[in-house]
Short mmCIF file of C-alpha atoms (C1' of nucleotides) and ligand atoms in Angstrom, two decimals:
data_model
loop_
_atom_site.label_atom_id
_atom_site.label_comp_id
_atom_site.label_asym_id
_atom_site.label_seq_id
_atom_site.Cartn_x
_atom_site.Cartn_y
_atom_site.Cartn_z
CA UNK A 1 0.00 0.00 0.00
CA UNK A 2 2.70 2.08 0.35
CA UNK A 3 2.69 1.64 -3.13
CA UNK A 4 -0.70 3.84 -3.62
CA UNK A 5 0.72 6.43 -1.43
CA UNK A 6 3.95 6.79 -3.45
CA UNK A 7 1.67 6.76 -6.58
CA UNK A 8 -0.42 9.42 -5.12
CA UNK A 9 1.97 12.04 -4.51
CA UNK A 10 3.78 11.20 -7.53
CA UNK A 11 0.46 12.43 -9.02
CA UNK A 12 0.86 15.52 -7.26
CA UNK A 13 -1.70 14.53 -4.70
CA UNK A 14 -1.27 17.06 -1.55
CA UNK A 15 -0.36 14.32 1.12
CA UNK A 16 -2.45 15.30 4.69
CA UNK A 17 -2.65 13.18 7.58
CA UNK A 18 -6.00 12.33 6.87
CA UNK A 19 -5.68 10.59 3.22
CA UNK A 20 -3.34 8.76 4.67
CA UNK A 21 -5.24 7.01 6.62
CA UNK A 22 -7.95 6.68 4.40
CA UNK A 23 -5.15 4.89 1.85
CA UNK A 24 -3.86 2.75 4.31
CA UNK A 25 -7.42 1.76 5.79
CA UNK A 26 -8.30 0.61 1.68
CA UNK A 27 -5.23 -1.91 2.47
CA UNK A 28 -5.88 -5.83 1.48
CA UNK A 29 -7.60 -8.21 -0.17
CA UNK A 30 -11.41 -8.70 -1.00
CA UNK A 31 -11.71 -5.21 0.73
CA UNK A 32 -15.23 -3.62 -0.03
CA UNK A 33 -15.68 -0.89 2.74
CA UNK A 34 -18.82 1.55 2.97
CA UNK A 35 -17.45 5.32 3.10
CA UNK A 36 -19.02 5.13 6.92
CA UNK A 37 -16.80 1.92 7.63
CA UNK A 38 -14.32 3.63 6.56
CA UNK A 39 -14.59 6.66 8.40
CA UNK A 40 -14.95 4.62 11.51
CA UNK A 41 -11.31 2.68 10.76
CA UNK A 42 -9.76 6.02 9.73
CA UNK A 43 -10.85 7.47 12.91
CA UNK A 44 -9.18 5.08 15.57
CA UNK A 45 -5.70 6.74 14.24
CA UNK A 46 -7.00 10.18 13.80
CA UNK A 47 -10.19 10.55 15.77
CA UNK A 48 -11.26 13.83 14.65
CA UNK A 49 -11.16 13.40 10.78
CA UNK A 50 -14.89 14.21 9.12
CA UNK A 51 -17.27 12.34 7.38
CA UNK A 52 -16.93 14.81 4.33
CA UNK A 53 -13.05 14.33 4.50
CA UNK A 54 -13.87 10.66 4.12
CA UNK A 55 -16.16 11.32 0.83
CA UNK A 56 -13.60 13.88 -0.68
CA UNK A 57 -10.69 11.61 -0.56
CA UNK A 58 -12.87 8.52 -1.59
CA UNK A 59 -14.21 10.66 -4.64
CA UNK A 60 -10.59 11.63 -5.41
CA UNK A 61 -9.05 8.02 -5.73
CA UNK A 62 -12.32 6.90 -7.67
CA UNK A 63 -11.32 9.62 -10.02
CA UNK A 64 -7.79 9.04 -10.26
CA UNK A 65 -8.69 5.03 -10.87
CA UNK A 66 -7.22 4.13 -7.92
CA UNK A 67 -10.08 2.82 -5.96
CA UNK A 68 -13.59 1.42 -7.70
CA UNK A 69 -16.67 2.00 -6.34
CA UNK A 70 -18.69 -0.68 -6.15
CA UNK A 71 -22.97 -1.01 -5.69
CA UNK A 72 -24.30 -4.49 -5.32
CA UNK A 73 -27.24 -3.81 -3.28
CA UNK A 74 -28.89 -0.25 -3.65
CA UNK A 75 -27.37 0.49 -0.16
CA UNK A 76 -24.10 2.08 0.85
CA UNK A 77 -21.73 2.54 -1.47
CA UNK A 78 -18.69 0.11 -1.12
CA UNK A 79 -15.02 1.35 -1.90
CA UNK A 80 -12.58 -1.28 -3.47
CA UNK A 81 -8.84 -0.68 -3.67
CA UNK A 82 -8.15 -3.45 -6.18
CA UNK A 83 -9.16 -1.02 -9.38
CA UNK A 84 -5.75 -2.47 -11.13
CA UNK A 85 -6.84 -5.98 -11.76
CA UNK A 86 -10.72 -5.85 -13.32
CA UNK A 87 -12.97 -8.73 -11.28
CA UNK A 88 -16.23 -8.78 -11.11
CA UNK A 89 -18.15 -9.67 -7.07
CA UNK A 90 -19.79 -12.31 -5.80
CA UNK A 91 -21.93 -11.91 -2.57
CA UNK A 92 -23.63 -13.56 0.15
CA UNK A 93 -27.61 -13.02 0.29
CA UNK A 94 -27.21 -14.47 4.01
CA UNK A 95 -24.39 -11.76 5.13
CA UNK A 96 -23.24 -9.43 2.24
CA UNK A 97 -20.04 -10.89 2.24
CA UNK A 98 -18.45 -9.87 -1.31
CA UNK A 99 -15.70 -12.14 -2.97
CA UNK A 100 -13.57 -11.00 -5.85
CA UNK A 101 -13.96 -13.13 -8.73
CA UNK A 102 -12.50 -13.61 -12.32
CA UNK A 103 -15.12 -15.29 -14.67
CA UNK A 104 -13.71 -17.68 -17.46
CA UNK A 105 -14.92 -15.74 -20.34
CA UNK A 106 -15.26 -11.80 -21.00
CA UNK A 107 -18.89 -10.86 -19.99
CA UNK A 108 -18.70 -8.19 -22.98
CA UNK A 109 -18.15 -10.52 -25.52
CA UNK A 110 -21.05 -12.50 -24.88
CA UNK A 111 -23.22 -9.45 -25.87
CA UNK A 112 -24.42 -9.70 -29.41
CA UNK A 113 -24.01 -6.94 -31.95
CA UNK A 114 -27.79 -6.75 -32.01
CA UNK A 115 -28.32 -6.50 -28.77
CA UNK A 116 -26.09 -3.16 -28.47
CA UNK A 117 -29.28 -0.99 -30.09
CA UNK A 118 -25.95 1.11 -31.55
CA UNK A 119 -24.48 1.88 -27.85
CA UNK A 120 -20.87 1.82 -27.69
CA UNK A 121 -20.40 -0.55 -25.02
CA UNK A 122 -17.35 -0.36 -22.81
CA UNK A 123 -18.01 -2.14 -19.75
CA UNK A 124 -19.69 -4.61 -17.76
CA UNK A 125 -20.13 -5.49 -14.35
CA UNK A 126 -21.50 -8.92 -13.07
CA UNK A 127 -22.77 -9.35 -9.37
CA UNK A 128 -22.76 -13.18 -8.32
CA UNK A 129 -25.17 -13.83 -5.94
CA UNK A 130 -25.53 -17.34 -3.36
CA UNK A 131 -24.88 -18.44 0.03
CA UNK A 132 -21.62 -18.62 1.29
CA UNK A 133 -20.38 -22.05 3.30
CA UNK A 134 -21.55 -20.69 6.64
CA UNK A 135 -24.99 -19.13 5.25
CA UNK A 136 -26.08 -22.28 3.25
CA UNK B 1 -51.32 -5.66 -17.84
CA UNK B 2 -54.40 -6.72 -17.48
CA UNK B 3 -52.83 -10.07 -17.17
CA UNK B 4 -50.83 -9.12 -14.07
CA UNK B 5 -54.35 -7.42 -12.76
CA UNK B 6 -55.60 -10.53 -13.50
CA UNK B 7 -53.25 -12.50 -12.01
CA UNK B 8 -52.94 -10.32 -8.50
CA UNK B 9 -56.29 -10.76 -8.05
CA UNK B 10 -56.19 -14.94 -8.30
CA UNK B 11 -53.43 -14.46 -6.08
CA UNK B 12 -55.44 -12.83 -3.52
CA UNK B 13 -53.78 -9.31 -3.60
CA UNK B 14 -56.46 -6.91 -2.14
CA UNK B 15 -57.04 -4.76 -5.27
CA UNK B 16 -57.79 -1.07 -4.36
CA UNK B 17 -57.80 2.09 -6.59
CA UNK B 18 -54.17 2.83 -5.49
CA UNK B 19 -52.86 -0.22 -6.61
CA UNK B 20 -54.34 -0.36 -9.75
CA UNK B 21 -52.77 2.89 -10.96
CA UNK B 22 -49.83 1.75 -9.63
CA UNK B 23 -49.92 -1.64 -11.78
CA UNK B 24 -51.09 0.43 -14.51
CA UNK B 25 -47.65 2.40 -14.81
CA UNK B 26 -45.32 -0.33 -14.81
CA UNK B 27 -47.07 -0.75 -18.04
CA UNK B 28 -44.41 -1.88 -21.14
CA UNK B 29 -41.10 -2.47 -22.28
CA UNK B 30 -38.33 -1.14 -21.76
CA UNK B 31 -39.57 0.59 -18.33
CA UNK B 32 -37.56 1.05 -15.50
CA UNK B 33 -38.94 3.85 -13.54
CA UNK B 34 -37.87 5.26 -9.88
CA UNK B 35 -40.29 4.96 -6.89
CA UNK B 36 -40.86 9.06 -7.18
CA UNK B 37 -41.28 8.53 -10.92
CA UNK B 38 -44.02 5.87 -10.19
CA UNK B 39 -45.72 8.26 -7.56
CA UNK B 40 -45.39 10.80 -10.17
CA UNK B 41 -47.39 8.96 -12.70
CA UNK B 42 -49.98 7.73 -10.46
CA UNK B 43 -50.91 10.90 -9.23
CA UNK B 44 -52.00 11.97 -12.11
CA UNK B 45 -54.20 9.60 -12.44
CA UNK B 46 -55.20 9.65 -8.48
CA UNK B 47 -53.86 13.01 -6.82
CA UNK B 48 -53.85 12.07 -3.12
CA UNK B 49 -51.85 8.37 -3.50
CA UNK B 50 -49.28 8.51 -1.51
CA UNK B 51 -45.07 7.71 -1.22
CA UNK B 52 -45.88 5.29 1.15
CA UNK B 53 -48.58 3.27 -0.74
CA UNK B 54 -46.31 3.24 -3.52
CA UNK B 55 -43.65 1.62 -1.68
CA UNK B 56 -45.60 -0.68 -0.10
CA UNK B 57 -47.28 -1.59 -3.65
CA UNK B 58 -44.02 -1.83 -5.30
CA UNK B 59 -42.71 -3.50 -2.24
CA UNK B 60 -45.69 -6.00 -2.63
CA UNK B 61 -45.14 -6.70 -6.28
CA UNK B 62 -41.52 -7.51 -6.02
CA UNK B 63 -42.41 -10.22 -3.47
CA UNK B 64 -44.89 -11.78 -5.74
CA UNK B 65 -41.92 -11.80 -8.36
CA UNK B 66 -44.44 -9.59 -10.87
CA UNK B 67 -42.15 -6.97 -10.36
CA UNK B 68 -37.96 -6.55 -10.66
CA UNK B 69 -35.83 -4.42 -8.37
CA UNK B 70 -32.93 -3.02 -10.44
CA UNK B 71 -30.03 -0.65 -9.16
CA UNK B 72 -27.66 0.56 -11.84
CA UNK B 73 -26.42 3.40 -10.33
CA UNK B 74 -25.56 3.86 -6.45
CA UNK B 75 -28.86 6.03 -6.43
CA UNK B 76 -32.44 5.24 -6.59
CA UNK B 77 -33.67 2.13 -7.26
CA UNK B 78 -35.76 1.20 -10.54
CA UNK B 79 -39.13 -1.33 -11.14
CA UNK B 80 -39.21 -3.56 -14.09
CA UNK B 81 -42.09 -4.86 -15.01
CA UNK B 82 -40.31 -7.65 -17.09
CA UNK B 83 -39.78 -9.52 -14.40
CA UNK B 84 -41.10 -13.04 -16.18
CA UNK B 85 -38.41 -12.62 -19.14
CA UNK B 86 -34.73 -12.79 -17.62
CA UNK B 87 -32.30 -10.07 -18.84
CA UNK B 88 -29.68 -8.13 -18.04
CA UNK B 89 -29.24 -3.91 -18.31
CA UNK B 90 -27.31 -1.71 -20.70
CA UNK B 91 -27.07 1.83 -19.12
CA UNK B 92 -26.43 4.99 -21.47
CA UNK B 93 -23.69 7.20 -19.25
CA UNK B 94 -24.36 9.99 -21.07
CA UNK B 95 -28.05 10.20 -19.94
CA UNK B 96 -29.03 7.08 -18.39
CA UNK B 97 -30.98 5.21 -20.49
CA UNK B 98 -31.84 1.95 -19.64
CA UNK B 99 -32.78 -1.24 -22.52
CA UNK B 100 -32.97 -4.80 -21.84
CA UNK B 101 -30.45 -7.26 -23.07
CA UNK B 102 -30.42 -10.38 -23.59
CA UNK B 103 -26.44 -11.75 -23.98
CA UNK B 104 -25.64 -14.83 -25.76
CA UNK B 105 -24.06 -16.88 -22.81
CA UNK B 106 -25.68 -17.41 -19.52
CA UNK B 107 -23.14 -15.59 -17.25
CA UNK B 108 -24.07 -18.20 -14.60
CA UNK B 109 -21.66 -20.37 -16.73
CA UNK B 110 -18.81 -18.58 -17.12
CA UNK B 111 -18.00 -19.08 -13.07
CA UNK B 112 -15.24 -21.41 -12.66
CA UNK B 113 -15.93 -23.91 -9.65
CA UNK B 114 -12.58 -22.68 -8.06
CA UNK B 115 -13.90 -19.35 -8.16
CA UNK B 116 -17.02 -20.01 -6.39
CA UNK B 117 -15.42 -20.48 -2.58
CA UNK B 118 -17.90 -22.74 -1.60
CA UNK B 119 -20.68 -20.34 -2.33
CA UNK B 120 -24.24 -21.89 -3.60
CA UNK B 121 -24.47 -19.48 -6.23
CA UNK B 122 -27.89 -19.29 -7.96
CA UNK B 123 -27.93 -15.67 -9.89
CA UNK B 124 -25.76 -13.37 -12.15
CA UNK B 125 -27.05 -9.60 -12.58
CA UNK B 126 -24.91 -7.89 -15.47
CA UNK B 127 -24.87 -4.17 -16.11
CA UNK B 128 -23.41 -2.92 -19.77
CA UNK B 129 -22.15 0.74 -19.58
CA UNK B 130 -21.76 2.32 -23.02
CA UNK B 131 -22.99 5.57 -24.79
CA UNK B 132 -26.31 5.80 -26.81
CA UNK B 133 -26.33 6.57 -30.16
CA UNK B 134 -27.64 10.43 -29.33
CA UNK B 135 -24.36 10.62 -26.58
CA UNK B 136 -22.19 9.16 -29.06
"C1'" DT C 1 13.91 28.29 9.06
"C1'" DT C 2 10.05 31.13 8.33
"C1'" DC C 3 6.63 32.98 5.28
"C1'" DT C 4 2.82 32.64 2.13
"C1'" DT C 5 -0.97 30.98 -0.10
"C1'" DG C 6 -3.93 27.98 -2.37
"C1'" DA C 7 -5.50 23.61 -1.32
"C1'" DC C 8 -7.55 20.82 2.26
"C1'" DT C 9 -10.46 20.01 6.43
"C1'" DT C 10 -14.31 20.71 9.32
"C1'" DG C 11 -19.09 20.50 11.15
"C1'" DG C 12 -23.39 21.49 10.27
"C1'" DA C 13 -27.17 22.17 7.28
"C1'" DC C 14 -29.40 20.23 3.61
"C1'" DT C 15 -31.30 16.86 -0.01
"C1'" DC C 16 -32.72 12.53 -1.53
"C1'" DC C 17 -34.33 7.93 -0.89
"C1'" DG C 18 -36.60 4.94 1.84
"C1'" DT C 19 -38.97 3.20 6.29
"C1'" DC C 20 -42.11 3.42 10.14
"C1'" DC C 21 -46.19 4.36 12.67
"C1'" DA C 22 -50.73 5.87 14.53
"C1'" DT C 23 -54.86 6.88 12.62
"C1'" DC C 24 -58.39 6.81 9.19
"C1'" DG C 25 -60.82 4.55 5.32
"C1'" DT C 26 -62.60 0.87 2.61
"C1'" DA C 27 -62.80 -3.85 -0.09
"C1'" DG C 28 -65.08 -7.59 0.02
"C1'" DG C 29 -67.10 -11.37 2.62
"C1'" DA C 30 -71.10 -12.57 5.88
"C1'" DT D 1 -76.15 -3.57 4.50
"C1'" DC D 2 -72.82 -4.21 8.00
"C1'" DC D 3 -68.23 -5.51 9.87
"C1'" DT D 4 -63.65 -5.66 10.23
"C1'" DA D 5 -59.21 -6.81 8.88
"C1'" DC D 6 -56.39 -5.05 5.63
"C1'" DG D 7 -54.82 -0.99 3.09
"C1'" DA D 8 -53.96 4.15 2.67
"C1'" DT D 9 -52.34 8.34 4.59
"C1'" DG D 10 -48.92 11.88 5.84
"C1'" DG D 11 -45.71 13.16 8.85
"C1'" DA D 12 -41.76 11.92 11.50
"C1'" DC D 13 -37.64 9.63 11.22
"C1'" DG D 14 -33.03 7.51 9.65
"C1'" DG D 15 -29.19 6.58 6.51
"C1'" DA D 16 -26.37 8.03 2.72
"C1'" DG D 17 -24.37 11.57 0.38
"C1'" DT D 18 -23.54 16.68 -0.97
"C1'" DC D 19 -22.52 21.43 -0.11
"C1'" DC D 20 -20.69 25.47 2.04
"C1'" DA D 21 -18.32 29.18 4.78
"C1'" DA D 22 -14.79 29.43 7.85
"C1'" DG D 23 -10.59 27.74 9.77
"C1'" DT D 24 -6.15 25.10 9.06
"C1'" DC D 25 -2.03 23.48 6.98
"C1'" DA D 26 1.35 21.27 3.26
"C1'" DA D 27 4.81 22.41 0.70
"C1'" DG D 28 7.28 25.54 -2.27
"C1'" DA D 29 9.72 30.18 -2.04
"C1'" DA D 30 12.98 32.99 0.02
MN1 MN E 1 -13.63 -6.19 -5.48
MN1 MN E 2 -35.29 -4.48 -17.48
ZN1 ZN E 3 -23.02 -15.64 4.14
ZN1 ZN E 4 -27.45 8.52 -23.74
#
DNA sequence: TTCTTGACTTGGACTCCGTCCATCGTAGGA
DNA sequence: TCCTACGATGGACGGAGTCCAAGTCAAGAA
């Protein structure tokens, strides 16, 4: 992670206390935090940071590609860190837990020409949804 | 529509002037309207209905599986009334326009067992981003 | 090191979407 | 026609996210 932080302020991001800790709380692995979560991990190292500190810097790595924001229930928006390597989410209907996953085949290719009504398609996002071992 | 009138009433759904308006709009193809947009509609039909009625109707109708819940965007979510022909969503960016799609694979099928993690996993949900032809 | 300044942070107000609840009204069966 | 359980109402409430004016500070200049 200290990867993303060199990044940043190679990109001439102003480095503050508080996107640091918002970087180093979007550390790990299958990591799909709500802006409130977090806010509520960024504030047990700096307990007086704001909830609109949060959404600026959250907004600012979306936009610099560095985080992807992810929806997969109409809730909370979820912020994932792994924006380098595309994957597409499978969660739990029992307890929202969300998996990175990598299908076998490219989801855009398996849309037909005539199904693209003349849109130029660029992406697509799948959301897996089951029971995980402990829900089932 | 009259079909899911109809069929609401064989299934013992109370029918009351509210909730016929509101069956009424999610008339056709292609539709994909907000709760507000649905309120909107009824009421001009039947001034006084109601937010809540609406959400409870709506509520009501996605239980019975008559109706689809779809959330493209982190923001409001959309009915679909097409909820007895499985498809997937291609969203304009440019102004949000929403058609049905129908890809050529079942995306179901393109998960890998060793990237399921144990999960029972009985849906896929795909969402197309592209520009409409008038974006374009 | 200190100065300077534009960028960043803050907290609160505000909006939007959705839920909840006590009360009132009515669909539909007796 | 009458009864009553179910549905409708609207206002209060809560969560998620945005916006703003005022205060603070990172980092380059000197
Ligand atoms: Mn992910
Ligand atoms: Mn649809
Ligand atoms: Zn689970
Ligand atoms: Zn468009």
């Amino acid at each position: 992670m200290s990867d993303l932080l060199e990044r940043l302020r190679e990109r001439g991001w102003r480095m503050t206390s508080q996107r640091r800790v918002v970087a180093e709380v979007l550390d790990g692995d299958h990591v799909h935090l709500t802006a409130d979560e977090v806010h509520a991990l960024a504030a047990r190292r700096l307990p007086e940071i704001s909830r609109a500190t949060v959404y600026n810097a959250l907004g600012e790595l979306v936009a610099l590609g560095e985080v992807a924001e992810v929806s997969t229930d109409g809730r909370a928006r979820r912020y994932d860190p792994n924006a380098h390597h595309p994957h597409h989410h499978l969660v739990c209907s029992g307890c929202g837990t969300i998996r990175d996953v990598h299908p076998a085949a490219e989801p855009l290719d398996d849309l037909p020409a005539e199904e693209r009504f003349g849109f130029t398609v660029s992406t697509a996002e799948v959301t897996y949804r089951g029971l995980c071992p402990s829900c089932a």
